[in-house]
mmCIF file of C-alpha atoms in Angstrom:
data_model
loop_
_atom_site.group_PDB
_atom_site.id
_atom_site.type_symbol
_atom_site.label_atom_id
_atom_site.label_comp_id
_atom_site.label_asym_id
_atom_site.label_seq_id
_atom_site.Cartn_x
_atom_site.Cartn_y
_atom_site.Cartn_z
ATOM 1 C CA UNK V 1 4.697 5.654 11.797
ATOM 2 C CA UNK V 2 3.063 3.069 9.541
ATOM 3 C CA UNK V 3 4.657 4.344 6.335
ATOM 4 C CA UNK V 4 8.148 3.926 7.786
ATOM 5 C CA UNK V 5 7.317 0.412 8.984
ATOM 6 C CA UNK V 6 6.065 -0.562 5.516
ATOM 7 C CA UNK V 7 9.339 0.730 4.042
ATOM 8 C CA UNK V 8 11.299 -1.390 6.523
ATOM 9 C CA UNK V 9 9.177 -4.480 5.791
ATOM 10 C CA UNK V 10 9.351 -4.194 1.995
ATOM 11 C CA UNK V 11 11.858 -6.190 0.009
ATOM 12 C CA UNK V 12 13.825 -4.373 -2.730
ATOM 13 C CA UNK V 13 11.406 -3.270 -5.458
ATOM 14 C CA UNK V 14 8.347 -4.269 -3.440
ATOM 15 C CA UNK V 15 5.463 -1.823 -2.943
ATOM 16 C CA UNK V 16 3.436 -2.338 0.251
ATOM 17 C CA UNK V 17 0.150 -0.572 0.913
ATOM 18 C CA UNK V 18 -2.910 -0.400 3.141
ATOM 19 C CA UNK V 19 -6.459 -1.268 2.101
ATOM 20 C CA UNK V 20 -7.391 2.368 1.412
ATOM 21 C CA UNK V 21 -4.515 2.816 -1.039
ATOM 22 C CA UNK V 22 -5.358 -0.471 -2.748
ATOM 23 C CA UNK V 23 -8.954 0.714 -3.138
ATOM 24 C CA UNK V 24 -7.675 3.818 -4.949
ATOM 25 C CA UNK V 25 -5.454 1.892 -7.364
ATOM 26 C CA UNK V 26 -7.502 -1.279 -7.877
ATOM 27 C CA UNK V 27 -7.428 -0.933 -11.672
ATOM 28 C CA UNK V 28 -3.739 0.021 -11.928
ATOM 29 C CA UNK V 29 -2.017 -3.127 -10.714
ATOM 30 C CA UNK V 30 -2.262 -6.546 -9.119
ATOM 31 C CA UNK V 31 -2.875 -6.596 -5.365
ATOM 32 C CA UNK V 32 -1.715 -9.497 -3.193
ATOM 33 C CA UNK V 33 -2.750 -9.801 0.450
ATOM 34 C CA UNK V 34 0.188 -10.458 2.782
ATOM 35 C CA UNK V 35 0.377 -11.220 6.486
ATOM 36 C CA UNK V 36 -1.347 -8.542 8.635
ATOM 37 C CA UNK V 37 0.800 -6.107 10.622
ATOM 38 C CA UNK V 38 -0.032 -5.537 14.297
ATOM 39 C CA UNK V 39 0.104 -1.885 15.354
ATOM 40 C CA UNK V 40 0.530 -1.373 19.089
ATOM 41 C CA UNK V 41 -2.339 1.114 19.540
ATOM 42 C CA UNK V 42 -5.003 -0.758 17.509
ATOM 43 C CA UNK V 43 -7.199 -3.703 18.449
ATOM 44 C CA UNK V 44 -6.894 -5.513 15.126
ATOM 45 C CA UNK V 45 -3.886 -6.062 12.862
ATOM 46 C CA UNK V 46 -3.757 -3.948 9.697
ATOM 47 C CA UNK V 47 -3.943 -5.892 6.419
ATOM 48 C CA UNK V 48 -0.812 -5.406 4.301
ATOM 49 C CA UNK V 49 -0.948 -5.635 0.516
ATOM 50 C CA UNK V 50 1.799 -6.042 -2.076
ATOM 51 C CA UNK V 51 1.097 -4.108 -5.272
ATOM 52 C CA UNK V 52 2.618 -5.681 -8.388
ATOM 53 C CA UNK V 53 2.660 -4.860 -12.079
ATOM 54 C CA UNK V 54 1.560 -1.223 -11.893
ATOM 55 C CA UNK V 55 0.174 -0.554 -15.369
ATOM 56 C CA UNK V 56 0.206 3.231 -15.555
ATOM 57 C CA UNK V 57 1.140 6.383 -13.715
ATOM 58 C CA UNK V 58 -1.823 8.185 -12.190
ATOM 59 C CA UNK V 59 -1.140 11.827 -11.343
ATOM 60 C CA UNK V 60 -4.210 12.180 -9.088
ATOM 61 C CA UNK V 61 -2.769 9.533 -6.755
ATOM 62 C CA UNK V 62 0.524 11.402 -6.628
ATOM 63 C CA UNK V 63 -1.247 14.574 -5.571
ATOM 64 C CA UNK V 64 -3.399 12.744 -3.009
ATOM 65 C CA UNK V 65 -0.578 10.868 -1.277
ATOM 66 C CA UNK V 66 2.473 13.098 -1.744
ATOM 67 C CA UNK V 67 1.160 16.533 -2.611
ATOM 68 C CA UNK V 68 3.442 16.543 -5.684
ATOM 69 C CA UNK V 69 2.021 17.496 -9.073
#
């Protein structure tokens, strides 16, 4: 699963994300494009982004991605 792979790839304190997550938080932090990750069942590698300096907590994102309020 991609989420588990991102957790394995991340350094301590690093937040890795896909393009769709970065689109949702574009105003909340700095996004840095890293080396793409090749998934075995896809034709193209998936871009991987490092999210730095998150500026605020956004409860709508928490609900969308974790289901936690």
